[in-house]
CSV table of C-alpha atoms in Angstrom, one decimal:
chain,number,residue,atom,x,y,z
A,1,LYS,CA,42.7,-34.5,42.1
A,2,ARG,CA,42.3,-38.2,43.2
A,3,LEU,CA,42.6,-36.9,46.9
A,4,LYS,CA,40.1,-34.3,46.2
A,5,THR,CA,37.7,-36.9,44.7
A,6,TYR,CA,38.3,-39.3,47.5
A,7,LEU,CA,37.6,-36.5,50.1
A,8,SER,CA,34.4,-35.4,48.4
A,9,LEU,CA,33.1,-38.9,48.4
A,10,LEU,CA,34.1,-39.4,52.0
A,11,SER,CA,32.3,-36.3,53.0
A,12,VAL,CA,29.2,-37.6,51.0
A,13,PHE,CA,29.1,-40.8,52.7
A,14,SER,CA,29.7,-39.3,56.2
A,15,LEU,CA,26.8,-36.9,55.6
A,16,ILE,CA,24.5,-39.8,54.3
A,17,GLY,CA,25.4,-41.7,57.4
A,18,CYS,CA,24.3,-45.4,58.2
A,19,SER,CA,20.7,-46.3,57.4
A,20,SER,CA,18.7,-46.4,60.4
A,21,SER,CA,15.1,-45.9,61.5
A,22,LYS,CA,15.9,-42.5,63.2
A,23,PRO,CA,14.1,-39.7,61.3
A,24,VAL,CA,16.4,-37.2,59.6
A,25,ILE,CA,14.5,-34.3,61.1
A,26,GLU,CA,11.5,-34.3,63.3
A,27,LEU,CA,10.5,-30.8,64.4
A,28,PRO,CA,7.8,-30.6,67.0
A,29,ASP,CA,4.9,-28.7,65.7
A,30,SER,CA,5.6,-25.7,68.0
A,31,GLN,CA,8.9,-25.2,66.1
A,32,ARG,CA,7.5,-25.5,62.6
A,33,ASP,CA,7.2,-22.3,60.6
A,34,GLN,CA,3.7,-22.8,58.7
A,35,THR,CA,4.8,-20.8,55.7
A,36,SER,CA,8.2,-22.5,55.2
A,37,TYR,CA,6.7,-26.0,55.9
A,38,ALA,CA,3.7,-25.6,53.6
A,39,ILE,CA,5.4,-24.3,50.6
A,40,ALA,CA,8.3,-26.8,50.8
A,41,TYR,CA,5.7,-29.7,51.3
A,42,GLN,CA,3.6,-28.6,48.3
A,43,THR,CA,6.6,-27.8,46.0
A,44,THR,CA,8.2,-31.2,46.8
A,45,VAL,CA,4.9,-33.2,46.0
A,46,GLN,CA,4.5,-31.1,42.8
A,47,SER,CA,8.2,-31.6,41.7
A,48,VAL,CA,8.8,-35.4,42.6
A,49,GLN,CA,5.4,-37.0,42.4
A,50,GLY,CA,5.7,-40.1,40.2
A,51,ILE,CA,9.5,-40.5,40.8
A,52,VAL,CA,9.3,-41.5,44.4
A,53,ASP,CA,8.2,-45.1,45.1
A,54,LYS,CA,8.5,-47.3,48.2
A,55,ASN,CA,12.3,-47.9,47.4
A,56,TYR,CA,13.4,-44.4,47.0
A,57,GLU,CA,16.1,-43.3,49.4
A,58,VAL,CA,14.0,-40.7,51.1
A,59,ASP,CA,16.3,-40.2,54.0
A,60,ALA,CA,19.4,-39.6,51.8
A,61,PHE,CA,17.4,-37.1,49.8
A,62,THR,CA,16.4,-35.2,52.8
A,63,ARG,CA,19.9,-35.3,54.1
A,64,GLY,CA,21.2,-33.7,50.9
A,65,ALA,CA,18.6,-30.9,51.1
A,66,GLN,CA,19.4,-30.4,54.9
A,67,ALA,CA,23.1,-30.3,54.1
A,68,TRP,CA,22.5,-27.7,51.4
A,69,TYR,CA,20.5,-25.5,53.9
A,70,ARG,CA,22.9,-25.8,56.7
A,71,GLY,CA,25.8,-24.7,54.2
A,72,ASP,CA,27.6,-28.1,54.5
A,73,ILE,CA,27.9,-28.2,50.7
A,74,LYS,CA,30.8,-25.9,49.4
A,75,GLU,CA,30.2,-26.8,45.7
A,76,SER,CA,27.9,-25.0,43.4
A,77,VAL,CA,24.5,-26.8,42.4
A,78,ALA,CA,25.7,-27.0,38.7
A,79,THR,CA,28.9,-29.0,40.1
A,80,VAL,CA,26.7,-31.4,42.0
A,81,ARG,CA,24.2,-31.6,39.1
A,82,ASP,CA,27.0,-32.7,36.9
A,83,ARG,CA,28.2,-35.3,39.2
A,84,LEU,CA,24.6,-36.5,39.7
A,85,TYR,CA,24.2,-37.1,36.0
A,86,ASN,CA,27.6,-38.0,34.8
A,87,GLN,CA,28.9,-40.4,37.3
A,88,LEU,CA,27.9,-44.0,38.3
A,89,GLN,CA,26.8,-44.0,42.0
A,90,ASP,CA,24.9,-45.9,44.6
A,91,SER,CA,21.1,-45.2,44.9
A,92,ASN,CA,21.7,-43.4,48.3
A,93,VAL,CA,24.6,-41.2,46.9
A,94,TYR,CA,22.3,-40.4,43.9
A,95,ALA,CA,19.4,-39.5,46.2
A,96,PHE,CA,21.6,-37.5,48.4
A,97,ARG,CA,22.9,-35.5,45.4
A,98,SER,CA,19.4,-35.1,44.1
A,99,GLY,CA,18.4,-33.6,47.4
A,100,ILE,CA,21.2,-31.1,47.1
A,101,VAL,CA,20.2,-30.0,43.6
A,102,PHE,CA,16.5,-29.9,44.6
A,103,ALA,CA,17.2,-27.6,47.7
A,104,GLY,CA,19.5,-25.4,45.6
A,105,GLU,CA,17.1,-25.0,43.0
A,106,LEU,CA,14.3,-24.3,45.3
A,107,GLN,CA,16.3,-21.6,47.0
A,108,ASN,CA,17.1,-20.1,43.6
A,109,ASN,CA,13.5,-20.1,42.4
A,110,PHE,CA,12.3,-18.4,45.8
A,111,SER,CA,15.1,-15.9,45.6
A,112,ARG,CA,14.0,-14.9,42.0
A,113,LEU,CA,10.3,-14.2,43.2
A,114,ASN,CA,11.4,-11.5,45.6
A,115,LYS,CA,14.8,-10.4,46.9
A,116,ASN,CA,13.8,-10.9,50.5
A,117,CYS,CA,11.8,-14.1,50.0
A,118,TRP,CA,14.5,-16.6,50.7
A,119,SER,CA,15.7,-14.7,54.0
A,120,THR,CA,12.0,-14.9,55.4
A,121,LEU,CA,11.8,-18.7,55.2
A,122,ASN,CA,12.9,-21.1,58.1
A,123,LYS,CA,15.4,-23.7,56.7
A,124,PRO,CA,14.6,-26.5,59.3
A,125,SER,CA,10.8,-26.1,58.4
A,126,LEU,CA,11.6,-26.1,54.8
A,127,THR,CA,13.7,-29.4,55.5
A,128,GLN,CA,10.8,-30.9,57.4
A,129,GLY,CA,8.3,-29.9,54.8
A,130,ILE,CA,10.4,-31.8,52.1
A,131,TYR,CA,10.9,-34.8,54.3
A,132,ASP,CA,7.2,-35.3,55.2
A,133,ALA,CA,6.3,-34.7,51.4
A,134,MET,CA,9.0,-37.4,50.5
A,135,ARG,CA,7.8,-40.0,53.2
A,136,ASP,CA,4.2,-39.3,52.2
A,137,LEU,CA,5.1,-39.9,48.5
A,138,ARG,CA,6.9,-43.1,49.3
A,139,LYS,CA,3.6,-44.4,51.1
A,140,ASP,CA,1.6,-43.0,48.2
A,141,LYS,CA,-0.4,-41.1,50.8
A,142,ILE,CA,0.0,-37.3,50.4
A,143,ARG,CA,-1.9,-34.8,52.3
A,144,ASP,CA,-5.0,-33.4,50.7
A,145,GLU,CA,-4.6,-30.5,48.5
A,146,ASN,CA,-7.3,-28.7,50.6
A,147,ASP,CA,-5.5,-29.3,54.0
A,148,GLN,CA,-6.1,-26.1,55.8
A,149,TYR,CA,-2.6,-26.0,57.4
A,150,LEU,CA,-0.9,-26.3,53.8
A,151,VAL,CA,-3.4,-23.8,52.2
A,152,ILE,CA,-2.9,-21.2,54.8
A,153,GLY,CA,0.9,-21.6,54.8
A,154,THR,CA,1.1,-21.3,51.0
A,155,GLU,CA,-1.2,-18.3,50.9
A,156,LYS,CA,1.2,-16.5,53.6
A,157,PHE,CA,4.1,-17.6,51.4
A,158,LEU,CA,2.5,-16.1,48.4
A,159,SER,CA,1.7,-12.8,50.2
A,160,LEU,CA,5.4,-12.6,51.5
A,161,CYS,CA,7.0,-13.5,48.2
A,162,GLN,CA,5.1,-12.5,45.2
A,163,LYS,CA,6.4,-9.3,43.4
């Protein structure tokens, strides 16, 4: 059990990586799926606004979401959530695990809207939307709710995923 815990922590720290100024993800506009990006951005802002401040570990949070979407996390969201709330941890580990839980719950919620909804979304674009929203929240400068890119992308999402 101790070895399993050690290996689990080691994998978390390796996924978090060292702090650097290199962006977690920076998709060129031409590679961004508008629908996926817009719904991820909007959902992230609505979900974590008021929680993220200038000191929040945005990169670690996004790396957690990215790891979930890439399939790097082999534990269930429930197991990660349990560790998130029942263990002492550094802020970057907490943010990483929060990103995993956020991404997993987003996937679950979208899958419940329509059985094909999740499969239509582009995971790197979701990750980019989450990352951009988190960086904007950290700067306290989110995109306008009438931003046409977000409005049109969200409308496309609703037409694809509403029952």
